[in-house]
Amino acid sequence: MKAVRIHQFGGPEVLTYETVPDPRPRKDQVLVRVRACAMNHLDLFVRKGLPGVNLPHILGSDIAGEVAEIGDYVTGFKVGQRVLLAPMSFCNHCPKCVAGLQNQCRQFTVLGNAVDGGNCELIAVPAVNVIPIPDSLDFNQAASVPLVFLTGWHMLIGRAVLRPGQTVLILGANSGVGIAAIQIAKMLHARVITTAGDEGKIEMARELGADFVINHYQQKISEEVRKITNFEGVDVVIEHVGQATWEQSVKSLKAGGTLVTCGATTGPKVDIDLRFLFSRQISLLGSYMGTMSELYEVLGHVFAGRLKPVIDHIFPLKDVRIAHEYMEKSQMFGKIVLNP
Ligand SMILES: [Zn+2]
């Protein structure tokens, strides 16, 4: 099959489109013909070098395609069936896994991170990862859903326990997590404040349902949040930007508010003023992907059309270097999808 592999860490030039042996499914696995694989910032981090990545390595976490072959021990699937893959790998037998907390498994990793991903034509995965999709979703749309909608759901529902009527600040309306979190928060009747960097993105954020959009290049986020909330602050902040926005995010919280973070795109080291933390009784929570049960829950809303993936651009898989350069410019609104 054709695959994009990296043999060393580095810039887009290390992405190599080449012929590799077809993967063979184990008896408990399903072989899936990849029709679409959506990109995430994780692809850039893995390409540049992360611990636990064995070379050569195939990138790609968000996969949709068709069942090509079914292992002897697997039942319930048909060859040719349209599916998406849960974007994670876990042992499925430890106490955390059997309790349904797959993202706390010691072996937990994201597809395309510590295990090979979907920047290829065929992938073999455990049957537990394979989820049928309705005809209403094409492969590009289906591939654009799993990682960001699961992450957004776990942050808002699993961690922050968002309630109707609460006010949420969601950083980066154009990011995958931003697009998912805005829609999830609106579906749950929360009030959404988000941020965007230009007029086009501000308009698109409003179309997604955001009630207020702050221009993060021209306005100070915490000052605008204070004006919008009558000097009170927000109940929940959804953070994934890191260093560049951390201080503004913390300052935007109301007393007793909750900040949830799932990423550090602009850098991982931040300052915390402990006096502010304890006197304002703030909660700072980490969030990493989500559980299989949460994935099924959020997919139910996607399949019913209540939550919608947003696609920015589709590239042929062989143009993966151009796709990485495009993502590094951070000008997109929505997912970048690769087609083998
Ligand atoms: Zn486990």
CSV table of N, CA and C in Angstrom, one decimal, residues 6 34-35 46 49 51 56 79 90 93 103 124 143 163 186 191 197 201 235 241 261 267 279 308 312-313:
chain,number,residue,atom,x,y,z
A,6,ILE,N,7.3,8.9,8.4
A,6,ILE,CA,8.5,9.7,8.8
A,6,ILE,C,9.6,8.7,9.3
A,34,VAL,N,-8.7,3.1,4.2
A,34,VAL,CA,-8.8,4.5,4.6
A,34,VAL,C,-9.3,5.3,3.4
A,35,ARG,N,-10.4,6.0,3.6
A,35,ARG,CA,-10.9,6.9,2.6
A,35,ARG,C,-10.6,8.4,2.9
A,46,VAL,N,4.0,15.3,16.5
A,46,VAL,CA,4.6,14.0,16.3
A,46,VAL,C,5.7,14.1,15.2
A,49,GLY,N,8.7,15.5,16.7
A,49,GLY,CA,9.4,14.7,17.7
A,49,GLY,C,8.7,14.6,19.0
A,51,PRO,N,8.3,11.9,22.6
A,51,PRO,CA,8.8,10.7,23.2
A,51,PRO,C,7.7,9.6,22.9
A,56,PRO,N,10.4,3.9,11.6
A,56,PRO,CA,9.6,4.8,10.9
A,56,PRO,C,8.1,4.7,11.4
A,79,VAL,N,-17.9,-6.7,5.2
A,79,VAL,CA,-16.9,-6.1,4.3
A,79,VAL,C,-17.7,-5.0,3.4
A,90,PHE,N,-5.8,1.5,23.5
A,90,PHE,CA,-5.8,1.2,25.0
A,90,PHE,C,-5.9,-0.3,25.2
A,93,HIS,N,-8.3,-4.2,29.1
A,93,HIS,CA,-8.5,-5.1,30.2
A,93,HIS,C,-8.0,-4.7,31.5
A,103,ASN,N,-9.2,6.6,28.7
A,103,ASN,CA,-8.2,7.7,28.6
A,103,ASN,C,-7.3,7.8,29.9
A,124,ALA,N,-5.0,-1.7,10.3
A,124,ALA,CA,-5.6,-2.8,11.1
A,124,ALA,C,-5.8,-2.3,12.5
A,143,ALA,N,-14.4,11.7,9.1
A,143,ALA,CA,-13.0,11.8,9.6
A,143,ALA,C,-12.7,13.1,10.4
A,163,ARG,N,-23.5,23.5,32.8
A,163,ARG,CA,-24.9,23.5,33.0
A,163,ARG,C,-25.6,24.5,32.1
A,186,LYS,N,-23.5,25.4,22.8
A,186,LYS,CA,-24.8,26.0,22.4
A,186,LYS,C,-25.9,25.0,22.5
A,191,ARG,N,-24.2,30.1,27.3
A,191,ARG,CA,-23.9,31.4,26.6
A,191,ARG,C,-22.4,31.3,26.2
A,197,GLY,N,-9.4,35.8,14.9
A,197,GLY,CA,-8.3,36.7,14.6
A,197,GLY,C,-8.6,37.6,13.4
A,201,LYS,N,-13.2,35.0,10.1
A,201,LYS,CA,-13.4,34.0,11.2
A,201,LYS,C,-14.4,34.4,12.2
A,235,ASP,N,-18.1,31.2,33.8
A,235,ASP,CA,-18.1,30.0,34.6
A,235,ASP,C,-17.0,29.0,34.2
A,241,VAL,N,-4.7,26.8,23.9
A,241,VAL,CA,-3.7,27.6,23.3
A,241,VAL,C,-2.4,27.6,24.1
A,261,THR,N,-8.1,22.7,30.4
A,261,THR,CA,-7.1,22.8,29.3
A,261,THR,C,-6.8,21.4,28.7
A,267,GLY,N,3.0,26.8,23.7
A,267,GLY,CA,4.0,26.6,24.7
A,267,GLY,C,3.4,26.1,26.0
A,279,SER,N,-7.9,32.6,46.6
A,279,SER,CA,-8.9,33.6,47.1
A,279,SER,C,-10.1,33.6,46.2
A,308,LYS,N,-22.1,19.6,13.8
A,308,LYS,CA,-21.6,19.4,12.4
A,308,LYS,C,-20.1,19.7,12.3
A,312,ASP,N,-12.1,22.6,6.2
A,312,ASP,CA,-11.5,23.8,5.6
A,312,ASP,C,-11.0,23.4,4.2
A,313,HIS,N,-10.2,22.3,4.1
A,313,HIS,CA,-9.5,22.0,2.9
A,313,HIS,C,-9.3,20.5,2.8
